[in-house]
Amino acid sequence: MSPMTSIAKGANMPLAATSVTAVLGWTSGPGVPDVDASALLLTATGKVRSDADFVFYNQPSHASGAVRHTGKSAPASGAATDSLSIEVPRLEPAVEKVVLAASADGGTFGRVPGLHLRLLDAATGTELVRFDISDASTETAFVFGELYLRGGAWKFRAVGQGYATGLAGLATDFGISVDDAPAPAPQAPAPPARTSLTPPAAPAAPAAPAAPQVSLKKQQLVNLEKKLEARGDRKLLDLTKKAAVSLEKRGLGEHTARVAICLDISGSMYSLYRSGKIQQLAERVLALGMRFDDNAEIDCFVFGENADGAGSMGIDNYGAYVREILQSHKLEAATYYGKAMAEIRRYYFGSDAPRSSPLTDVPVYVMFITDGATFDEEVTRQHVMSSSYEPLFWMFMAIGSNSRDFAFLEGLDDMRGRFLDNADFFPVADPATISDDQLFELMMTEYPNWLQQARSKGLVRG
């Protein structure tokens, strides 16, 4: 792979090496705060398992050996660095994200010039990506980027989120327990050594109101809207704001879940695809999914006579996504729901086998769109039954006016014997005639109640 020069805030890319060095760089000089790099190893909940998952200057190596703080370089011509080493194969299975962060000692990041993060191939030293930070101001802690697992592959994303509450605020947001700073001894002639997560004591100053701490999820949503506004994408921005209204009413404004759209590509769907109605529908599902998914993307699956994963849909590719699906997947002559459900269960949980005991993981919301009946009703029932033990919610949407074709789907919504009710169903004669607000309301009718039950039964992490 040829070296990449830079990446924009919010953008992501596949990780091209299994062992990488994250090098935080800045220009040192008089009055410039010192910078300390750190890393947090997160599970799918977005939190650490314990304080041991925080790698920083006082805890320079993770117990697994996968992440190490390799230290600072001596400034040369004003150039300073602090580095972290990440060996992806050594990350424990529970770890799905490594956050690359830093704190500023003696001032704010707005006073640190030339701030940037470089990701290098540890084996060759080749620069894989560079992310320059130009909008830092009053922050004393910063999340620069993250390595994250998606669909079995590791990626890098440029984050660029600051905290005015320092290292302690950043750590707390990710689940680290931070002790209060001890009172300094009156006779102490020198400042204490840094032996905890508490930042060094600053000279006495008039008390100022504490800066409000903004959660990482909330900041991600703010950044998402800013990105859409900067791109001039009013259509998607308006859709995401409408979705937000529906979610806020249900207490899901900062909820995190994996979101998928599953599209019927049987031949009878031809006119819906040709008219652009499926593209428009997919855009609305994306708008809601972007509020849930921390990657602002939705996973896509297609099914007919067979089933297949179709990558992901996000800000950068949504405009032509459905057209590209049809270029790579021809419309098929039959419809098998069960094959699609098996593909989805394998993708998220590693197996499509029958299940009769609970599985704990991040919740998955699947928008399942079809226009007709299936040829494998019993197989479909078995997947609905087994997946009721998984944190998986099926939102079935039927398109058309023949209610007899949808009696089976309605039956899935009311199916007995499940661990918990994990499906909902609604029909529409024409997706173009239903408003955005109506669609978002229908998509969220039963999901909040399922989520509450799934948490109480131990299916959902966190």
mmCIF file of N, CA and C in Angstrom, residues 42-47 49 92-97 149 255-258 348-349 359-364 390-391 450-451 454-462:
data_model
loop_
_atom_site.group_PDB
_atom_site.id
_atom_site.type_symbol
_atom_site.label_atom_id
_atom_site.label_comp_id
_atom_site.label_asym_id
_atom_site.label_seq_id
_atom_site.Cartn_x
_atom_site.Cartn_y
_atom_site.Cartn_z
ATOM 1 N N LEU A 42 -11.256 -0.633 24.790
ATOM 2 C CA LEU A 42 -12.692 -0.653 25.066
ATOM 3 C C LEU A 42 -13.336 -1.928 24.539
ATOM 4 N N THR A 43 -14.383 -2.359 25.226
ATOM 5 C CA THR A 43 -15.219 -3.446 24.731
ATOM 6 C C THR A 43 -16.291 -2.854 23.824
ATOM 7 N N ALA A 44 -17.211 -3.689 23.375
ATOM 8 C CA ALA A 44 -18.276 -3.220 22.487
ATOM 9 C C ALA A 44 -19.221 -2.249 23.172
ATOM 10 N N THR A 45 -19.170 -2.158 24.500
ATOM 11 C CA THR A 45 -20.002 -1.192 25.227
ATOM 12 C C THR A 45 -19.457 0.216 25.123
ATOM 13 N N GLY A 46 -18.222 0.371 24.634
ATOM 14 C CA GLY A 46 -17.587 1.682 24.613
ATOM 15 C C GLY A 46 -16.921 2.047 25.919
ATOM 16 N N LYS A 47 -16.763 1.076 26.809
ATOM 17 C CA LYS A 47 -16.140 1.297 28.109
ATOM 18 C C LYS A 47 -14.984 0.328 28.310
ATOM 19 N N ARG A 49 -12.946 -2.435 30.720
ATOM 20 C CA ARG A 49 -13.381 -3.461 31.667
ATOM 21 C C ARG A 49 -12.951 -3.121 33.086
ATOM 22 N N GLU A 92 -7.083 -8.779 23.195
ATOM 23 C CA GLU A 92 -7.984 -9.828 23.667
ATOM 24 C C GLU A 92 -9.306 -9.782 22.898
ATOM 25 N N PRO A 93 -10.000 -10.922 22.759
ATOM 26 C CA PRO A 93 -11.240 -10.957 21.966
ATOM 27 C C PRO A 93 -12.288 -9.943 22.409
ATOM 28 N N ALA A 94 -12.322 -9.623 23.696
ATOM 29 C CA ALA A 94 -13.340 -8.684 24.192
ATOM 30 C C ALA A 94 -13.066 -7.249 23.771
ATOM 31 N N VAL A 95 -11.832 -6.953 23.359
ATOM 32 C CA VAL A 95 -11.465 -5.590 22.987
ATOM 33 C C VAL A 95 -11.838 -5.328 21.529
ATOM 34 N N GLU A 96 -12.701 -4.337 21.305
ATOM 35 C CA GLU A 96 -13.157 -4.020 19.954
ATOM 36 C C GLU A 96 -12.763 -2.613 19.516
ATOM 37 N N LYS A 97 -12.086 -1.872 20.413
ATOM 38 C CA LYS A 97 -11.683 -0.522 20.050
ATOM 39 C C LYS A 97 -10.498 -0.097 20.914
ATOM 40 N N LEU A 149 -12.880 -2.414 15.506
ATOM 41 C CA LEU A 149 -13.215 -3.636 14.785
ATOM 42 C C LEU A 149 -14.604 -3.491 14.179
ATOM 43 N N HIS A 255 -28.350 6.619 22.508
ATOM 44 C CA HIS A 255 -28.285 5.153 22.480
ATOM 45 C C HIS A 255 -27.297 4.686 21.404
ATOM 46 N N THR A 256 -26.597 3.597 21.694
ATOM 47 C CA THR A 256 -25.666 3.019 20.725
ATOM 48 C C THR A 256 -26.111 1.601 20.368
ATOM 49 N N ALA A 257 -26.172 1.318 19.085
ATOM 50 C CA ALA A 257 -26.510 -0.021 18.593
ATOM 51 C C ALA A 257 -25.911 -0.187 17.209
ATOM 52 N N ARG A 258 -25.770 -1.418 16.793
ATOM 53 C CA ARG A 258 -25.411 -1.696 15.408
ATOM 54 C C ARG A 258 -26.692 -1.717 14.597
ATOM 55 N N TYR A 348 -22.976 -10.947 12.910
ATOM 56 C CA TYR A 348 -22.893 -10.262 14.196
ATOM 57 C C TYR A 348 -22.494 -11.165 15.355
ATOM 58 N N PHE A 349 -22.856 -12.441 15.302
ATOM 59 C CA PHE A 349 -22.637 -13.308 16.454
ATOM 60 C C PHE A 349 -21.817 -14.551 16.145
ATOM 61 N N LEU A 359 -27.266 -14.869 24.912
ATOM 62 C CA LEU A 359 -25.973 -14.350 24.462
ATOM 63 C C LEU A 359 -25.943 -12.855 24.759
ATOM 64 N N THR A 360 -24.881 -12.393 25.385
ATOM 65 C CA THR A 360 -24.747 -10.981 25.732
ATOM 66 C C THR A 360 -23.841 -10.271 24.733
ATOM 67 N N ASP A 361 -24.305 -9.171 24.165
ATOM 68 C CA ASP A 361 -23.513 -8.411 23.202
ATOM 69 C C ASP A 361 -24.155 -7.032 23.021
ATOM 70 N N VAL A 362 -23.612 -6.272 22.077
ATOM 71 C CA VAL A 362 -24.186 -4.961 21.737
ATOM 72 C C VAL A 362 -25.489 -5.183 20.967
ATOM 73 N N PRO A 363 -26.528 -4.365 21.206
ATOM 74 C CA PRO A 363 -27.781 -4.569 20.482
ATOM 75 C C PRO A 363 -27.636 -4.344 18.974
ATOM 76 N N VAL A 364 -28.393 -5.113 18.219
ATOM 77 C CA VAL A 364 -28.409 -5.019 16.757
ATOM 78 C C VAL A 364 -29.847 -4.755 16.317
ATOM 79 N N GLU A 390 -30.612 -13.717 21.454
ATOM 80 C CA GLU A 390 -29.515 -12.827 21.072
ATOM 81 C C GLU A 390 -29.992 -11.372 21.146
ATOM 82 N N PRO A 391 -29.077 -10.405 21.300
ATOM 83 C CA PRO A 391 -29.489 -8.989 21.331
ATOM 84 C C PRO A 391 -29.770 -8.470 19.926
ATOM 85 N N TRP A 450 -38.412 -3.644 23.679
ATOM 86 C CA TRP A 450 -37.515 -4.814 23.527
ATOM 87 C C TRP A 450 -36.177 -4.536 24.199
ATOM 88 N N LEU A 451 -35.645 -3.338 24.002
ATOM 89 C CA LEU A 451 -34.343 -2.994 24.569
ATOM 90 C C LEU A 451 -34.372 -3.089 26.092
ATOM 91 N N ALA A 454 -34.457 -6.740 26.957
ATOM 92 C CA ALA A 454 -33.180 -7.374 26.645
ATOM 93 C C ALA A 454 -32.136 -7.048 27.711
ATOM 94 N N ARG A 455 -32.168 -5.822 28.215
ATOM 95 C CA ARG A 455 -31.243 -5.459 29.291
ATOM 96 C C ARG A 455 -31.565 -6.238 30.563
ATOM 97 N N SER A 456 -32.850 -6.339 30.887
ATOM 98 C CA SER A 456 -33.230 -7.023 32.125
ATOM 99 C C SER A 456 -32.896 -8.518 32.076
ATOM 100 N N LYS A 457 -32.878 -9.090 30.872
ATOM 101 C CA LYS A 457 -32.574 -10.515 30.723
ATOM 102 C C LYS A 457 -31.097 -10.762 30.419
ATOM 103 N N GLY A 458 -30.281 -9.697 30.445
ATOM 104 C CA GLY A 458 -28.843 -9.868 30.295
ATOM 105 C C GLY A 458 -28.357 -10.042 28.873
ATOM 106 N N LEU A 459 -29.175 -9.675 27.883
ATOM 107 C CA LEU A 459 -28.748 -9.825 26.485
ATOM 108 C C LEU A 459 -27.875 -8.653 26.017
ATOM 109 N N VAL A 460 -28.093 -7.489 26.609
ATOM 110 C CA VAL A 460 -27.421 -6.287 26.149
ATOM 111 C C VAL A 460 -26.327 -5.880 27.135
ATOM 112 N N ARG A 461 -25.135 -5.635 26.610
ATOM 113 C CA ARG A 461 -24.029 -5.200 27.447
ATOM 114 C C ARG A 461 -24.251 -3.794 27.950
ATOM 115 N N GLY A 462 -23.800 -3.550 29.177
ATOM 116 C CA GLY A 462 -23.788 -2.184 29.691
ATOM 117 C C GLY A 462 -25.161 -1.731 30.170
#
